[in-house]
PDB file of C-alpha atoms in Angstrom:
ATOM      1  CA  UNK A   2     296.744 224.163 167.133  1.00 53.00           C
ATOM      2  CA  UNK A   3     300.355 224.876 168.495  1.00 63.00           C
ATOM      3  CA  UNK A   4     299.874 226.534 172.663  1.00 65.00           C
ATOM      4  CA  UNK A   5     302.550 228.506 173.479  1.00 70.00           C
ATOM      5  CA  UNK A   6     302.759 230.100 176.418  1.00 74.00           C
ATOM      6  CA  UNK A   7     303.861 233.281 177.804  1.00 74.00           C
ATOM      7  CA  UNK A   8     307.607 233.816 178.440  1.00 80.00           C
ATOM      8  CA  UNK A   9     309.117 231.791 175.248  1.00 92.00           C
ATOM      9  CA  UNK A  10     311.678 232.285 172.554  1.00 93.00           C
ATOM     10  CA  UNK A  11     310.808 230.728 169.787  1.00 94.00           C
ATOM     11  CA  UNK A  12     313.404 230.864 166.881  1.00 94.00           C
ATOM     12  CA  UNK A  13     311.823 231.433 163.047  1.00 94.00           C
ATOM     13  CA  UNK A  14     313.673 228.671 161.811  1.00 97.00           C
ATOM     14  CA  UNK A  15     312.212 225.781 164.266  1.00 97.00           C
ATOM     15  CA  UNK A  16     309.615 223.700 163.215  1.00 96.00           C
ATOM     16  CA  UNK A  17     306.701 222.839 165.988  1.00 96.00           C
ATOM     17  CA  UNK A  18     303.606 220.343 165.209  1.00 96.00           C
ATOM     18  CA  UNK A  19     299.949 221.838 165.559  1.00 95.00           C
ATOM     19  CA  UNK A  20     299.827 219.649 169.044  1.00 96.00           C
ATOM     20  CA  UNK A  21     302.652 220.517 170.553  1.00 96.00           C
ATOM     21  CA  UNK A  22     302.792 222.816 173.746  1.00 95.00           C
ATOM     22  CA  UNK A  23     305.556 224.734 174.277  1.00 96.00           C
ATOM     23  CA  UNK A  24     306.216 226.728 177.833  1.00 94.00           C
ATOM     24  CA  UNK A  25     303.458 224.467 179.687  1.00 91.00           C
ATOM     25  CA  UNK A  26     303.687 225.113 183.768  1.00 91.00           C
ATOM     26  CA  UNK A  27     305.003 222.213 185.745  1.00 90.00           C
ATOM     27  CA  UNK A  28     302.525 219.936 187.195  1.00 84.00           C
ATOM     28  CA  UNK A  29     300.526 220.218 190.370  1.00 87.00           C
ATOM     29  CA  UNK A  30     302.366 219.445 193.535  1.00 87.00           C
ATOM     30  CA  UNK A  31     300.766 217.962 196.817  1.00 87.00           C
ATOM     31  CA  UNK A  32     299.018 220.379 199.828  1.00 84.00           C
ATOM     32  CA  UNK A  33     298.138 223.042 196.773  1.00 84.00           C
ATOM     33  CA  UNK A  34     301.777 224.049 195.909  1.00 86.00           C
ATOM     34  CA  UNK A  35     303.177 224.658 192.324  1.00 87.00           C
ATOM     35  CA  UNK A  36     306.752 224.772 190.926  1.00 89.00           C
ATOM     36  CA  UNK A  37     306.895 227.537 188.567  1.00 89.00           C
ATOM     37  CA  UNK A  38     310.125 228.658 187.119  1.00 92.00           C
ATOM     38  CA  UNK A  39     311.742 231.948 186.471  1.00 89.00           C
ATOM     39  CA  UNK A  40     313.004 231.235 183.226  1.00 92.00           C
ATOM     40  CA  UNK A  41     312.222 232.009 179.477  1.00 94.00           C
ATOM     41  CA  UNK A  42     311.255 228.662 177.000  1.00 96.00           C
ATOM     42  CA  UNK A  43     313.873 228.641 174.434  1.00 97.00           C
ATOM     43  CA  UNK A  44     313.469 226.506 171.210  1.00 97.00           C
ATOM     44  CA  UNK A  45     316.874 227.132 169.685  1.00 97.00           C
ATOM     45  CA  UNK A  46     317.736 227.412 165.546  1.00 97.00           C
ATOM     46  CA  UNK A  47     316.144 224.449 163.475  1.00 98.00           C
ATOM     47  CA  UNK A  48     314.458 222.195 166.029  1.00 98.00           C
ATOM     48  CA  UNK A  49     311.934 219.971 164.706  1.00 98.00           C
ATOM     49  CA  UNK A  50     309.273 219.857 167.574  1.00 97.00           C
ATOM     50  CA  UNK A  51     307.129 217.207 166.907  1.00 97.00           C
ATOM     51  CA  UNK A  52     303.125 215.794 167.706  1.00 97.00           C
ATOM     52  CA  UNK A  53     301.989 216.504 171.077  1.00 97.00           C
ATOM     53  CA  UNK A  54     305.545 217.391 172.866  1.00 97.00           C
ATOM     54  CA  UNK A  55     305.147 219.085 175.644  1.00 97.00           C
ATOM     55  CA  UNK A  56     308.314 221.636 176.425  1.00 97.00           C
ATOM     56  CA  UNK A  57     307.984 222.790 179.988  1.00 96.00           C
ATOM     57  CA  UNK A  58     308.251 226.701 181.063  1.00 95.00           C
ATOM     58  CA  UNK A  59     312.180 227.690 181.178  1.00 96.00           C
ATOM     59  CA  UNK A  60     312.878 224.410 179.376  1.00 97.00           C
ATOM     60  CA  UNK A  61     315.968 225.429 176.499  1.00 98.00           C
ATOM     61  CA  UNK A  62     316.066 223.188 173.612  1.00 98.00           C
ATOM     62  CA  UNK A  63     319.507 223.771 171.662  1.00 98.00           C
ATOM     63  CA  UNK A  64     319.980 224.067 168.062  1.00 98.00           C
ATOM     64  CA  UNK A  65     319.365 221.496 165.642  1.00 98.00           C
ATOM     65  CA  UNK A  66     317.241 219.099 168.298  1.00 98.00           C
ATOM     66  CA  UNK A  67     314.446 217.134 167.353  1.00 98.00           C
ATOM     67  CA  UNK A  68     312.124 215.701 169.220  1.00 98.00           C
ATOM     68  CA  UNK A  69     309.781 213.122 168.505  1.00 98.00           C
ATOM     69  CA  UNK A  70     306.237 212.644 168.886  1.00 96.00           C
ATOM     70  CA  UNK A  71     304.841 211.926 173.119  1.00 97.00           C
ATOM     71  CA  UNK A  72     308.156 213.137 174.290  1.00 98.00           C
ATOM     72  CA  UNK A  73     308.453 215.494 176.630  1.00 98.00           C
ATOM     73  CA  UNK A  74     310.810 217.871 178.416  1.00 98.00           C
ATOM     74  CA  UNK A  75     309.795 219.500 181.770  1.00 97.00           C
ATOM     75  CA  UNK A  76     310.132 222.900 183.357  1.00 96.00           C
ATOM     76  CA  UNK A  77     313.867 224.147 183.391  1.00 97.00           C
ATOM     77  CA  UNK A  78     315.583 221.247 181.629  1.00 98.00           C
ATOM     78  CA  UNK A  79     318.639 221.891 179.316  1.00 98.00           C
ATOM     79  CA  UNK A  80     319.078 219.879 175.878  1.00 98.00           C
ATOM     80  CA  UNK A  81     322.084 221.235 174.330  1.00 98.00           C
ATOM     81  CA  UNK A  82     322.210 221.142 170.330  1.00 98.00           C
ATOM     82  CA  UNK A  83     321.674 218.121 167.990  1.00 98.00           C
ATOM     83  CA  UNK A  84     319.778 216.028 170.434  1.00 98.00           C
ATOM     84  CA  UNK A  85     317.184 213.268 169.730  1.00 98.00           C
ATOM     85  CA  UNK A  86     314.604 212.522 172.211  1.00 98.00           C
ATOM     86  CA  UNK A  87     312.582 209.468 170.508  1.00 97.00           C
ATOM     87  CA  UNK A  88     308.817 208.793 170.917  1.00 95.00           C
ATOM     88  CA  UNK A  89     307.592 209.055 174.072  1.00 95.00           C
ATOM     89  CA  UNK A  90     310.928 209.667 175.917  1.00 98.00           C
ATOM     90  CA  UNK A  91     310.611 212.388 178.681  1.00 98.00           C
ATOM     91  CA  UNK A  92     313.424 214.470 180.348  1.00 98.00           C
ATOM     92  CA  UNK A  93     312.650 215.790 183.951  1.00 97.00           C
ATOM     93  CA  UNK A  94     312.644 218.486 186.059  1.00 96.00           C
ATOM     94  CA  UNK A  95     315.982 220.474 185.847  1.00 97.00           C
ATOM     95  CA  UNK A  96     317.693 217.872 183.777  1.00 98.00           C
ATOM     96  CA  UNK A  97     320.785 218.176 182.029  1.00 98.00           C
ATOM     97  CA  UNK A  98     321.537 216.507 178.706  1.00 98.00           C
ATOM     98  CA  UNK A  99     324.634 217.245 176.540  1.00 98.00           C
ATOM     99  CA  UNK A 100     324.820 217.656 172.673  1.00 98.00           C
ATOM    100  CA  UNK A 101     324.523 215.063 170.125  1.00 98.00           C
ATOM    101  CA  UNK A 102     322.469 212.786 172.780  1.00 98.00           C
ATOM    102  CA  UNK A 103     319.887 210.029 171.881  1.00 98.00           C
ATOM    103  CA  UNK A 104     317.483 210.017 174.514  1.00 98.00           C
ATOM    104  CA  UNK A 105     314.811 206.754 174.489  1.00 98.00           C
ATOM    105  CA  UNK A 106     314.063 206.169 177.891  1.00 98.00           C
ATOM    106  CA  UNK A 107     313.002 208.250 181.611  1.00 98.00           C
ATOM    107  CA  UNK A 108     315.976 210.558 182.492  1.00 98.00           C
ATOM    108  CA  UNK A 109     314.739 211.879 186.059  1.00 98.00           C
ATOM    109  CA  UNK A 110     315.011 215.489 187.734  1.00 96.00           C
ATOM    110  CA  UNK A 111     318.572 216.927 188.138  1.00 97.00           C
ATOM    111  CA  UNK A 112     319.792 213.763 186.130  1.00 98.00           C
ATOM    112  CA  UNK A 113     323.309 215.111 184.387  1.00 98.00           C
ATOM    113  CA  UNK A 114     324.015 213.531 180.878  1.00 98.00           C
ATOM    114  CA  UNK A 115     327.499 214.032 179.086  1.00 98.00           C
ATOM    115  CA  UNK A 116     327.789 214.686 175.255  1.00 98.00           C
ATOM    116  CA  UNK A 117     327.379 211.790 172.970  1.00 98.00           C
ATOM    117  CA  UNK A 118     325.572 209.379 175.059  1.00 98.00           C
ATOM    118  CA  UNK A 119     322.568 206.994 174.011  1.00 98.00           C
ATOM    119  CA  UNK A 120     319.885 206.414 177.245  1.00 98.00           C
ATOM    120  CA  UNK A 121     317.281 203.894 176.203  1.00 98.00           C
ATOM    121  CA  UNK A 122     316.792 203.230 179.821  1.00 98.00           C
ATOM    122  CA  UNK A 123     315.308 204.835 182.683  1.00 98.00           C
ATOM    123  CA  UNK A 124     317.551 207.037 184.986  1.00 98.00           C
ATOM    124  CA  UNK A 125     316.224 206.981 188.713  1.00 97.00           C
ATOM    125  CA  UNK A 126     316.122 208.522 192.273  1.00 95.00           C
ATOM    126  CA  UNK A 127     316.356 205.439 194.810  1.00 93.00           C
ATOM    127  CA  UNK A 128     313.448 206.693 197.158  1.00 89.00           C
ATOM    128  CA  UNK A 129     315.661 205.442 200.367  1.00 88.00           C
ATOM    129  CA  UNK A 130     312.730 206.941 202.656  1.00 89.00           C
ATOM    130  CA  UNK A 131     309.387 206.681 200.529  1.00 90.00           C
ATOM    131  CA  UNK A 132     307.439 207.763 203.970  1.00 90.00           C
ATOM    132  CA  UNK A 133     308.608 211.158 202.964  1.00 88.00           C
ATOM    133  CA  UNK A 134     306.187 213.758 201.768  1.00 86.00           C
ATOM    134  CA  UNK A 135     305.947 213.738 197.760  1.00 84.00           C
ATOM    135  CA  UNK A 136     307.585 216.945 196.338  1.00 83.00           C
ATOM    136  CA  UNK A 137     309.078 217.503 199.869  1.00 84.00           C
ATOM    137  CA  UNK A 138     312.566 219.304 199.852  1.00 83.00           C
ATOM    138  CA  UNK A 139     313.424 216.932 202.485  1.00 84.00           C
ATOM    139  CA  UNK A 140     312.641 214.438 200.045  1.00 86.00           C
ATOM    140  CA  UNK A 141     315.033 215.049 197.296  1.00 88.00           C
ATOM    141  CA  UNK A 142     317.513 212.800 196.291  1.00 91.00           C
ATOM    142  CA  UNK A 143     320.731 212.946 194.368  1.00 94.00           C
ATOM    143  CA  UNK A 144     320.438 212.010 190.458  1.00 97.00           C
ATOM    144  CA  UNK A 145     323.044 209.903 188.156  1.00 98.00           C
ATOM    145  CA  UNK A 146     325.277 211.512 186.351  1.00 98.00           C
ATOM    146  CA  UNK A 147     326.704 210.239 183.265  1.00 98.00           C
ATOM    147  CA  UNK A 148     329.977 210.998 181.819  1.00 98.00           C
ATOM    148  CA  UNK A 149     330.403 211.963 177.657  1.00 98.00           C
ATOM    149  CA  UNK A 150     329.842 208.635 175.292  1.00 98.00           C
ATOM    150  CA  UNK A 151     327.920 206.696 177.662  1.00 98.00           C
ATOM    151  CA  UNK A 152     325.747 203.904 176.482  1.00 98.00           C
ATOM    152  CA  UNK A 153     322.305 202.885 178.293  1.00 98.00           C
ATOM    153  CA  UNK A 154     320.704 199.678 176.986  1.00 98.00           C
ATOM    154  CA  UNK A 155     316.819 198.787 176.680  1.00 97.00           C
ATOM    155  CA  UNK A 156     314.962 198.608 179.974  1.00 97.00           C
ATOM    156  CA  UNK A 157     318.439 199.262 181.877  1.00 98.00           C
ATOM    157  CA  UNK A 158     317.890 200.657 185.249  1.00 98.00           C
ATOM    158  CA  UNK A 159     320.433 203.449 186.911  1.00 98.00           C
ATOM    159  CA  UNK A 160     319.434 204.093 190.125  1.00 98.00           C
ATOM    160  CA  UNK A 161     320.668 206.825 192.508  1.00 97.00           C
ATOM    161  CA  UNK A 162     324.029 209.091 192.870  1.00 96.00           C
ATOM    162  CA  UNK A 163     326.145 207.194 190.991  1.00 98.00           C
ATOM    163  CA  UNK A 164     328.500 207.900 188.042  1.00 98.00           C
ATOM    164  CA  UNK A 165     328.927 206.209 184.674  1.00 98.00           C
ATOM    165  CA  UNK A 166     332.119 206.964 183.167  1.00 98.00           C
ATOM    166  CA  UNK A 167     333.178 207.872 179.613  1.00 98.00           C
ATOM    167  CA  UNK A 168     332.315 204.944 177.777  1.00 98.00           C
ATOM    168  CA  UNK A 169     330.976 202.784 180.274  1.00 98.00           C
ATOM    169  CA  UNK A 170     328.258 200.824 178.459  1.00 98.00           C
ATOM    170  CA  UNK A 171     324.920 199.278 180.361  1.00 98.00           C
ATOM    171  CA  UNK A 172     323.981 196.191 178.793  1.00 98.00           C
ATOM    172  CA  UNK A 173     319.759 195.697 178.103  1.00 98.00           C
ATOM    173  CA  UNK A 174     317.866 194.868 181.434  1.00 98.00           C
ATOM    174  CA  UNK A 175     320.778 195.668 183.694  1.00 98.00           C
ATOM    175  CA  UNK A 176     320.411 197.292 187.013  1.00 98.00           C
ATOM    176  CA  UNK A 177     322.816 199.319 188.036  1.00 98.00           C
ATOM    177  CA  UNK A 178     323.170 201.368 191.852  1.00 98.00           C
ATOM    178  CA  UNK A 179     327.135 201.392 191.572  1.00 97.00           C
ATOM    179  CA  UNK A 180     329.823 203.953 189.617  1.00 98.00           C
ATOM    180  CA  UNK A 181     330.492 201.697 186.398  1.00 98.00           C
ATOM    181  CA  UNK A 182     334.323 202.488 185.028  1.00 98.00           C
ATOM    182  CA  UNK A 183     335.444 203.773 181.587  1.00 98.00           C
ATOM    183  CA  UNK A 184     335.333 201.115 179.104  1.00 97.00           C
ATOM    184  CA  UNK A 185     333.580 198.755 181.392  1.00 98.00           C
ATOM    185  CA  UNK A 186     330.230 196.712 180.820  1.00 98.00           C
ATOM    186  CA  UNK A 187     327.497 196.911 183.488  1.00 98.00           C
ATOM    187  CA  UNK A 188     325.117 193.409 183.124  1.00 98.00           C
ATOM    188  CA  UNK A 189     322.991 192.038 185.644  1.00 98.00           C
ATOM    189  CA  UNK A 190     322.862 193.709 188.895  1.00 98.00           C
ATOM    190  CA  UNK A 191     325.785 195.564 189.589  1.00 98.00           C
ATOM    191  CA  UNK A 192     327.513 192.985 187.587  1.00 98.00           C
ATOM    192  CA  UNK A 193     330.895 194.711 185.679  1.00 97.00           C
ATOM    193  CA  UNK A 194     333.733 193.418 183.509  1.00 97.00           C
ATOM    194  CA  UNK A 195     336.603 195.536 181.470  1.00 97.00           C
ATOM    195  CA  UNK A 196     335.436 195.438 178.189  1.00 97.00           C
ATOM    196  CA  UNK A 197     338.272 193.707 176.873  1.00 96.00           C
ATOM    197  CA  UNK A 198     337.712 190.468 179.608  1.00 96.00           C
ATOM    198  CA  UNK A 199     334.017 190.464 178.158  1.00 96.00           C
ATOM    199  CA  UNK A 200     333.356 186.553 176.253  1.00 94.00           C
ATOM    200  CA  UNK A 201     331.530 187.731 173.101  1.00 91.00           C
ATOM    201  CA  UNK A 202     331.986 190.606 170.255  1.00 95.00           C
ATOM    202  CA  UNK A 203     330.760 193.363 172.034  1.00 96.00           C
ATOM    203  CA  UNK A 204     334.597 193.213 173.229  1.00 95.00           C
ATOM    204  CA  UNK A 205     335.415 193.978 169.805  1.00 95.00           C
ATOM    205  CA  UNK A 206     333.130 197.232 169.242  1.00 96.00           C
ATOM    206  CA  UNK A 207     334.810 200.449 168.079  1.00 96.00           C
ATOM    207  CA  UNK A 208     333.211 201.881 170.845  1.00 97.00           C
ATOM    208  CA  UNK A 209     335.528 200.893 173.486  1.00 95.00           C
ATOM    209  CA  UNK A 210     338.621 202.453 171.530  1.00 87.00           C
ATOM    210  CA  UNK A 211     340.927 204.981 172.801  1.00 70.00           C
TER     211      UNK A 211
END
């Protein structure tokens, strides 16, 4: 059976599974707190909404998004319209994720993601001072930010403020703390080359054309 909470605006037109929960509270912080938002749930014009999703309260899910079974979108995160979140990928806490995104990997709180970019990595805070408290203000930390058409390979890392710029492309199993150019490829750790200075045919891709 489909739980939907209080406070959400569900279009006619969407589809939601019999599991799925849609305006779920935020989890439990430390010391007895709770982070509730202010904000209506919107599920926008023909979103598929799949087996046991979980849409957080003051979450807004654009038009035409689907997402896939296990996924999961917390409390005041923005998918804009045509989006795919595959199984078990999970947007965070006041995330931002631009239209016609792929989304197969951890995207973490206040993370900013352009239009037409593919994460199948994990997007994360650097925890510079883990002796701070756990949900502590003082313990927030800036997120990455991705520019439009930005591709994030399998088990890729992105860690911290940094920027990946319109077309930048993350190779698998990279780890990445540093901005990465436009039409440059991120390998290794911290490892970058110009697309066009890169030894095999991934040089060659469409994707790097102006």
């Amino acid at each position: 059976m489909t739980i939907v909470h209080d406070g959400v605006l569900l279009d006619v037109t969407a589809k939601v599974a019999n599991t799925a929960i849609i305006g779920a509270p935020y989890r439990p912080l430390l010391n007895g707190r709770r982070y509730r938002s202010t904000g209506k749930t919107q599920i926008e014009a023909g979103c598929w909404i799949g087996e046991s999703v979980q849409v957080g309260e003051g979450a807004i899910i654009g038009a035409n998004t689907i997402l896939h079974g296990d996924s999961r979108v917390e409390s005041d995160a923005r998918l804009g319209s045509g989006v795919l979140l595959t199984y078990r990928s999970w947007v965070d806490l006041q995330a931002r994720i631009g239209d016609d995104c792929v989304i197969g990997g951890y995207v973490c709180e206040r993370a900013v993601v352009g239009r037409g970019c593919r994460v199948f990595g994990d997007l994360t805070h650097r925890q510079h001072n883990p002796l701070l408290g756990w949900d502590d203000d003082e313990s927030e930390e800036e997120s990455p930010v991705l520019e439009d058409q930005v591709f994030v390979g399998w088990e890729a890392k992105v860690i911290g403020p940094v920027v990946l710029e319109t077309r930048a492309y993350v190779c698998a199993g990279a780890v990445v703390s540093k901005r990465v150019p436009t039409r440059h490829i991120a390998y290794g750790v911290n490892q970058m080359k110009p697309y066009d200075e890169w030894p095999g045919s991934l040089s060659k891709s469409a994707f790097f054309e102006q």
